């Protein structure tokens, strides 16, 4: 289903003309209304009124999360406080949260782009959608909530946690669409099996998953356990929340709402533009945000972009599933590796569960990695030979596929924490 055919199937040249028009406007808007950009432009002698082409973007210094923290709480707002009708914020686990604001126009825009993603996944007015994201300052829940209502779906705002009740509601209400993080969906499938539910007890049809990465291997596990069709969507609170991009039913990339977000892919170290189709860090400029527009925001997420039309009929560019974050990359004895790559190796192994932790330490003069994996059958711990053989198998697979030398530790079933929100897989002990 295409929600906004005029925009989503717009010929490429027309779409780029619209982007350029909006880009020229937003550059001037930011200069005149946000002190950070006004000062930066003046410092480098950049005249926003002479901004003309996409290539002029390279002269604008990127915006980072530190800029949001340094201007906490409302220093990056471009409108008077009276025009801000909602405020969201990150969790702030490492200090002050990053704060974002919305005008009513921003909220209307948010509902529109979420409706596109939700429709692309095949969800509409006949569906009952259960939102298992935590409601509050986190953008995920309300972003999906209003988009679901926009397409006419019945929304069950069950929030996160209380997992047994989630399953009860899912069964009793006949939920057809599940909104959650991939790891929480995986846990719900695991818990349903433990409590004696059959897949036939549920009417689940589609999963709208986001807020964290999901490898194809993890997605396959979720689909197997819950009997649904899993799709990914992508966004950041700093840009708007979920809604920047999402998969259609063909799942061949996440369609970007390019009329509202201008994506670039750059080399993380040099910030030079990548060749078309080359992987790099995603940098995004918001083209239509009113309360808090951002120019060239560094997402730190690594992906590549395909501008070829999709077989679904949409002409908007598609981004690959995020392969990792430039600041999450682990360097173990000279080898670069992302947690998602380790997950892809572990997931197909039947003797271990999809739950794992990564411990990074500094020993001697080098960094080391311990991969802690949960067993499916705890009785394996009673057989030293079987345990050793499985450890060697996992070690060999990690070494062969990824080239890393990691310590493998196998632990009892249910001993690794389950997450209702974003999973925290890396423990840095350096």
Coordinates of C-alpha atoms in Angstrom, one line a residue:
X1 CA 0.0 0.0 0.0
X2 CA 1.3 3.4 -0.9
X3 CA 0.1 6.1 1.5
X4 CA 1.1 9.2 -0.4
X5 CA 1.4 8.3 -4.1
X6 CA 2.2 11.8 -5.3
X7 CA 5.4 12.0 -3.2
X8 CA 6.4 8.4 -2.8
X9 CA 6.4 7.7 -6.6
X10 CA 7.5 11.2 -7.7
X11 CA 10.0 11.2 -10.6
X12 CA 13.6 11.5 -9.4
X13 CA 14.2 14.8 -11.0
X14 CA 11.1 16.4 -9.6
X15 CA 11.9 15.0 -6.1
X16 CA 15.5 16.5 -6.3
X17 CA 14.1 19.8 -7.4
X18 CA 11.8 19.8 -4.4
X19 CA 14.7 18.9 -2.1
X20 CA 16.9 21.7 -3.4
X21 CA 14.1 24.2 -2.9
X22 CA 13.5 23.1 0.6
X23 CA 17.3 22.9 1.3
X24 CA 17.9 26.5 0.3
X25 CA 15.0 27.6 2.5
X26 CA 16.1 25.6 5.6
X27 CA 19.7 26.8 5.4
X28 CA 18.5 30.4 5.6
X29 CA 15.9 29.6 8.2
X30 CA 18.6 28.0 10.5
X31 CA 20.9 30.9 10.0
X32 CA 18.3 33.5 11.0
X33 CA 16.7 31.6 13.9
X34 CA 19.4 29.4 15.6
X35 CA 22.4 31.1 17.2
X36 CA 24.6 28.0 16.7
X37 CA 24.3 28.1 12.9
X38 CA 24.4 31.9 12.7
X39 CA 27.7 31.9 14.6
X40 CA 29.2 29.0 12.7
X41 CA 28.3 30.5 9.3
X42 CA 29.7 33.9 10.2
X43 CA 32.9 32.3 11.6
X44 CA 33.7 30.6 8.2
X45 CA 32.3 33.4 6.1
X46 CA 29.4 31.3 4.7
X47 CA 26.6 33.5 3.2
X48 CA 23.3 31.5 3.4
X49 CA 21.8 33.7 0.7
X50 CA 24.5 32.4 -1.8
X51 CA 23.6 28.8 -1.1
X52 CA 22.5 27.3 -4.4
X53 CA 23.3 23.7 -5.1
X54 CA 23.5 20.3 -3.3
X55 CA 27.3 20.5 -3.6
X56 CA 27.3 23.6 -1.4
X57 CA 26.3 21.3 1.5
X58 CA 30.0 20.4 1.9
X59 CA 30.8 23.8 3.3
X60 CA 28.4 23.5 6.2
X61 CA 30.1 22.0 9.3
X62 CA 28.3 18.9 10.5
X63 CA 26.0 19.0 13.6
X64 CA 26.7 16.4 16.3
X65 CA 25.1 15.1 19.5
X66 CA 27.5 17.2 21.5
X67 CA 26.0 20.3 19.9
X68 CA 22.6 19.3 21.3
X69 CA 24.2 18.6 24.8
X70 CA 26.1 21.9 24.7
X71 CA 22.8 23.8 24.0
X72 CA 20.7 21.9 26.6
X73 CA 17.8 22.2 27.0
X74 CA 16.3 24.6 24.4
X75 CA 19.2 26.4 22.8
X76 CA 18.7 24.8 19.3
X77 CA 15.0 25.7 19.1
X78 CA 14.2 27.9 16.1
X79 CA 10.8 29.1 17.2
X80 CA 9.6 30.9 20.4
X81 CA 8.9 28.6 23.3
X82 CA 5.1 29.4 22.9
X83 CA 5.1 27.6 19.5
X84 CA 6.6 24.4 20.9
X85 CA 3.7 22.0 21.7
X86 CA 5.7 18.9 22.7
X87 CA 9.2 18.1 24.0
X88 CA 11.0 14.7 23.8
X89 CA 14.4 13.7 25.0
X90 CA 16.9 10.9 25.0
X91 CA 17.5 8.7 28.0
X92 CA 20.5 10.8 29.1
X93 CA 22.3 7.7 30.5
X94 CA 25.7 9.4 30.0
X95 CA 24.7 12.8 31.4
X96 CA 22.2 15.4 30.3
X97 CA 19.6 14.2 27.8
X98 CA 19.4 15.5 24.3
X99 CA 16.2 17.5 24.0
X100 CA 14.1 17.9 20.9
X101 CA 11.0 20.1 20.4
X102 CA 8.0 20.0 18.0
X103 CA 5.5 22.5 16.7
X104 CA 2.1 21.4 15.7
X105 CA 3.3 21.4 12.1
X106 CA 6.1 19.0 13.1
X107 CA 3.7 16.6 14.8
X108 CA 1.5 16.6 11.6
X109 CA 4.6 15.9 9.5
X110 CA 5.6 13.1 11.9
X111 CA 2.2 11.4 11.6
X112 CA 2.4 11.7 7.8
X113 CA 5.8 10.1 7.4
X114 CA 4.9 7.3 10.0
X115 CA 1.7 6.6 8.0
X116 CA 3.8 6.0 4.9
X117 CA 6.1 3.5 6.7
X118 CA 3.2 1.7 8.3
X119 CA 1.3 1.5 5.0
X120 CA 4.4 0.3 3.2
X121 CA 4.6 -2.6 5.7
X122 CA 1.0 -3.5 4.8
X123 CA -0.8 -2.2 7.9
X124 CA -4.1 -0.4 7.6
X125 CA -7.5 0.3 9.1
X126 CA -8.3 -3.4 9.6
X127 CA -5.4 -3.9 12.0
X128 CA -5.1 -3.9 15.8
X129 CA -1.7 -2.6 16.7
X130 CA 0.0 -3.2 20.1
X131 CA 2.6 -0.6 20.9
X132 CA 5.2 -2.2 23.3
X133 CA 7.5 0.7 23.3
X134 CA 7.8 2.7 26.6
X135 CA 5.6 5.8 26.5
X136 CA 7.3 9.0 27.8
X137 CA 10.2 11.1 26.7
X138 CA 11.3 8.4 24.3
X139 CA 10.0 9.2 20.8
X140 CA 9.3 5.7 19.6
X141 CA 5.9 5.0 21.2
X142 CA 4.1 8.2 20.3
X143 CA 5.7 8.4 16.9
X144 CA 4.2 5.0 15.9
X145 CA 1.0 5.7 17.9
X146 CA -0.1 8.7 15.9
X147 CA 1.0 7.2 12.6
X148 CA -1.0 4.1 13.3
X149 CA -4.1 6.2 14.1
X150 CA -3.5 8.2 10.9
X151 CA -3.9 5.0 8.8
X152 CA -7.0 4.0 10.8
X153 CA -5.5 1.1 12.9
X154 CA -6.8 0.4 16.4
X155 CA -4.0 1.2 18.8
X156 CA -3.4 -0.7 22.0
X157 CA -0.9 1.5 24.0
X158 CA 0.3 -1.3 26.2
X159 CA 3.8 0.3 26.7
X160 CA 6.8 -1.8 27.6
X161 CA 7.3 -4.4 30.4
X162 CA 4.7 -6.6 32.1
X163 CA 5.4 -9.2 29.5
X164 CA 2.9 -11.9 30.6
X165 CA 0.1 -9.3 30.4
X166 CA 1.4 -8.2 26.9
X167 CA 0.8 -11.8 25.7
X168 CA -2.6 -12.0 27.3
X169 CA -3.7 -8.8 25.6
X170 CA -2.2 -9.9 22.3
X171 CA -4.3 -13.1 22.4
X172 CA -7.5 -11.6 23.9
X173 CA -7.6 -8.5 21.7
X174 CA -6.5 -10.4 18.5
X175 CA -3.5 -8.1 17.9
X176 CA -2.4 -8.2 14.3
X177 CA 0.5 -5.8 14.4
X178 CA 3.3 -5.7 17.0
X179 CA 5.4 -2.6 17.6
X180 CA 8.6 -3.3 19.7
X181 CA 12.3 -3.5 19.7
X182 CA 13.6 -6.6 18.0
X183 CA 15.1 -8.0 21.2
X184 CA 11.8 -7.5 23.1
X185 CA 9.8 -9.2 20.3
X186 CA 12.3 -12.1 20.5
X187 CA 11.8 -12.3 24.3
X188 CA 8.0 -12.2 23.9
X189 CA 8.2 -15.2 21.5
X190 CA 10.4 -17.0 24.0
X191 CA 8.0 -16.3 26.9
X192 CA 5.0 -17.3 24.9
X193 CA 6.5 -20.7 24.3
X194 CA 7.4 -21.1 28.0
X195 CA 3.8 -20.2 29.0
X196 CA 2.4 -22.8 26.7
X197 CA 1.0 -20.5 24.0
X198 CA 0.8 -21.8 20.4
X199 CA 1.4 -19.5 17.4
X200 CA -2.2 -20.2 16.5
X201 CA -3.4 -18.5 19.7
X202 CA -2.4 -15.2 18.2
X203 CA -3.5 -13.3 15.1
X204 CA -0.1 -11.6 14.6
X205 CA 0.5 -10.7 11.0
X206 CA 3.1 -7.8 10.9
X207 CA 5.9 -6.6 13.1
X208 CA 7.0 -3.0 13.0
X209 CA 10.4 -3.1 14.7
X210 CA 12.9 -0.3 15.4
X211 CA 14.9 1.6 18.0
X212 CA 17.9 -0.8 17.5
X213 CA 19.5 -2.9 14.8
X214 CA 18.1 -6.2 13.7
X215 CA 20.2 -8.6 11.7
X216 CA 18.5 -10.9 9.1
X217 CA 19.3 -13.8 11.4
X218 CA 17.5 -12.2 14.4
X219 CA 14.6 -11.3 12.2
X220 CA 14.3 -14.9 11.1
X221 CA 14.2 -16.0 14.7
X222 CA 11.4 -13.5 15.5
X223 CA 9.3 -14.6 12.5
X224 CA 9.7 -18.2 13.5
X225 CA 8.7 -17.7 17.1
X226 CA 5.8 -15.2 16.6
X227 CA 4.5 -16.2 13.1
X228 CA 4.6 -12.7 11.7
X229 CA 6.2 -10.7 8.9
X230 CA 8.9 -8.5 10.4
X231 CA 9.9 -5.1 9.0
X232 CA 12.4 -2.5 10.1
X233 CA 12.0 1.2 10.5
X234 CA 14.6 3.8 11.3
X235 CA 14.9 7.2 12.9
X236 CA 16.5 9.3 15.6
X237 CA 15.0 11.5 18.2
X238 CA 17.4 14.3 17.1
X239 CA 15.9 14.2 13.5
X240 CA 12.2 13.6 14.5
X241 CA 12.0 10.1 16.0
X242 CA 11.0 7.0 14.0
X243 CA 9.9 7.9 10.5
X244 CA 13.1 8.8 8.6
X245 CA 12.9 5.5 6.7
X246 CA 11.2 2.1 6.7
X247 CA 10.8 -1.1 4.7
X248 CA 8.1 -1.9 2.2
X249 CA 6.7 -5.4 1.9
X250 CA 9.6 -6.3 -0.5
X251 CA 12.2 -5.6 2.2
X252 CA 14.9 -4.5 -0.2
X253 CA 16.0 -1.4 1.7
X254 CA 14.4 1.2 3.9
X255 CA 12.6 3.9 1.9
X256 CA 13.7 7.4 3.1
X257 CA 11.2 10.2 3.4
X258 CA 13.3 12.3 1.1
X259 CA 10.9 15.2 0.8
X260 CA 11.6 15.8 4.5
X261 CA 15.1 14.4 5.0
X262 CA 18.2 14.9 2.8
X263 CA 20.6 12.0 3.3
X264 CA 24.4 12.0 2.6
X265 CA 26.8 9.1 3.1
X266 CA 30.3 10.2 4.1
X267 CA 33.6 8.6 5.2
X268 CA 33.5 8.7 9.0
X269 CA 37.1 9.8 9.4
X270 CA 37.3 12.4 6.6
X271 CA 33.7 13.4 6.2
X272 CA 34.3 13.3 2.4
X273 CA 31.3 12.1 0.3
X274 CA 31.3 8.4 -0.5
X275 CA 30.8 7.2 -4.0
X276 CA 27.2 6.3 -4.8
X277 CA 26.4 2.9 -3.4
X278 CA 29.5 2.9 -1.1
X279 CA 29.0 2.3 2.6
X280 CA 29.7 5.1 5.0
X281 CA 28.2 7.2 7.8
X282 CA 24.7 8.6 7.3
X283 CA 24.5 12.4 7.6
X284 CA 21.0 13.9 7.5
X285 CA 19.6 17.4 7.0
X286 CA 16.0 18.0 8.0
X287 CA 14.3 19.9 5.2
X288 CA 11.0 20.9 6.8
X289 CA 11.3 20.7 10.6
X290 CA 10.1 24.0 12.3
X291 CA 11.0 23.8 16.0
X292 CA 14.4 22.2 15.8
X293 CA 15.8 21.7 12.3
X294 CA 19.3 20.3 12.0
X295 CA 21.9 20.8 9.2
X296 CA 24.1 17.8 8.3
X297 CA 23.5 15.8 11.5
X298 CA 26.0 13.0 12.0
X299 CA 24.0 10.0 12.9
X300 CA 27.1 7.8 13.4
X301 CA 25.1 5.0 11.7
X302 CA 26.8 3.1 8.9
X303 CA 24.8 2.3 5.8
X304 CA 24.7 2.7 2.0
X305 CA 22.0 4.3 -0.2
X306 CA 20.4 3.0 -3.4
X307 CA 18.6 5.6 -5.5
X308 CA 17.2 3.2 -8.1
X309 CA 13.4 2.9 -8.1
X310 CA 12.0 0.0 -6.0
X311 CA 9.9 -2.8 -7.6
X312 CA 7.1 -1.7 -5.2
X313 CA 6.7 1.5 -7.2
X314 CA 8.3 3.9 -4.8
X315 CA 11.1 6.2 -6.2
X316 CA 12.5 7.4 -2.9
X317 CA 16.0 6.4 -2.1
X318 CA 16.5 3.3 0.0
X319 CA 19.1 2.8 2.8
X320 CA 20.5 -0.6 3.8
X321 CA 19.8 -1.9 7.2
X322 CA 22.3 -0.1 9.5
X323 CA 25.3 -2.3 9.7
X324 CA 26.7 -0.7 12.9
X325 CA 27.7 2.6 14.4
X326 CA 31.0 4.3 13.7
X327 CA 31.4 4.7 17.5
X328 CA 30.4 1.1 18.3
X329 CA 33.0 -0.5 16.2
X330 CA 35.3 -2.8 18.2
X331 CA 39.0 -3.2 17.3
X332 CA 40.2 -6.4 18.7
X333 CA 43.9 -7.2 18.1
X334 CA 43.9 -5.1 14.9
X335 CA 40.6 -6.5 13.5
X336 CA 37.6 -4.2 13.2
X337 CA 34.2 -5.8 14.0
X338 CA 30.7 -4.6 14.7
X339 CA 28.4 -6.3 17.3
X340 CA 25.9 -7.0 14.5
X341 CA 28.5 -9.1 12.7
X342 CA 29.0 -11.2 15.9
X343 CA 25.2 -11.6 16.2
X344 CA 24.9 -12.8 12.6
X345 CA 27.4 -15.6 13.4
X346 CA 25.7 -16.7 16.7
X347 CA 22.0 -16.6 15.6
X348 CA 22.0 -19.6 13.3
X349 CA 23.5 -21.9 16.0
X350 CA 20.8 -24.1 17.4
X351 CA 22.5 -24.9 20.7
X352 CA 22.7 -21.3 21.9
X353 CA 19.9 -18.8 22.5
X354 CA 19.7 -15.4 20.7
X355 CA 20.9 -13.7 23.9
X356 CA 24.5 -12.7 24.3
X357 CA 26.8 -10.1 25.8
X358 CA 30.1 -8.7 24.7
X359 CA 32.8 -7.8 27.3
X360 CA 35.7 -5.6 26.2
X361 CA 38.8 -5.5 28.4
X362 CA 42.3 -4.1 28.1
X363 CA 44.9 -6.8 29.0
X364 CA 48.6 -6.1 28.6
X365 CA 49.0 -3.8 25.6
X366 CA 45.9 -4.9 23.7
X367 CA 42.1 -5.0 23.8
X368 CA 40.4 -8.4 24.3
X369 CA 36.9 -9.5 23.7
X370 CA 34.8 -12.1 25.6
X371 CA 31.6 -13.3 23.9
X372 CA 29.2 -14.6 26.6
X373 CA 26.5 -16.8 25.0
X374 CA 23.5 -18.3 26.7
X375 CA 22.8 -22.0 26.2
X376 CA 19.4 -23.4 25.2
X377 CA 19.8 -26.6 27.2
X378 CA 21.4 -26.1 30.6
X379 CA 22.3 -29.8 30.9
X380 CA 25.1 -29.2 28.5
X381 CA 27.0 -27.6 31.4
X382 CA 27.2 -31.0 33.0
X383 CA 29.2 -32.4 30.2
X384 CA 32.7 -30.9 30.0
X385 CA 33.4 -32.5 26.6
X386 CA 30.2 -31.3 25.0
X387 CA 30.7 -27.8 26.5
X388 CA 34.3 -27.6 25.2
X389 CA 33.3 -28.8 21.8
X390 CA 30.6 -26.1 21.5
X391 CA 33.0 -23.4 22.7
X392 CA 35.5 -24.5 20.1
X393 CA 32.9 -24.5 17.4
X394 CA 31.8 -20.9 18.3
X395 CA 35.4 -19.7 18.6
X396 CA 36.3 -21.2 15.2
X397 CA 33.2 -19.7 13.5
X398 CA 34.0 -16.2 14.9
X399 CA 37.6 -16.6 13.9
X400 CA 36.9 -18.0 10.4
X401 CA 34.0 -15.6 9.5
X402 CA 35.1 -12.4 11.2
X403 CA 38.8 -13.0 11.8
X404 CA 38.6 -12.2 15.5
X405 CA 40.3 -14.0 18.4
X406 CA 37.6 -13.9 21.2
X407 CA 37.1 -15.8 24.4
X408 CA 33.8 -17.7 24.3
X409 CA 31.9 -18.3 27.6
X410 CA 28.8 -20.4 27.7
X411 CA 26.3 -19.6 30.5
X412 CA 23.1 -21.1 31.8
X413 CA 19.7 -20.5 30.2
X414 CA 17.9 -17.3 31.3
X415 CA 21.0 -15.9 32.9
X416 CA 21.5 -13.0 30.5
X417 CA 19.2 -10.0 31.0
X418 CA 16.2 -9.6 28.7
X419 CA 15.5 -6.0 27.5
X420 CA 12.1 -4.4 27.1
X421 CA 13.8 -1.4 25.4
X422 CA 17.0 -1.1 23.5
X423 CA 19.4 -4.0 24.3
X424 CA 22.7 -3.2 25.8
X425 CA 25.1 -5.8 24.5
X426 CA 28.5 -4.2 25.1
X427 CA 30.1 -3.9 28.4
X428 CA 33.3 -1.9 28.1
X429 CA 35.7 -2.7 31.0
X430 CA 38.7 -0.9 29.7

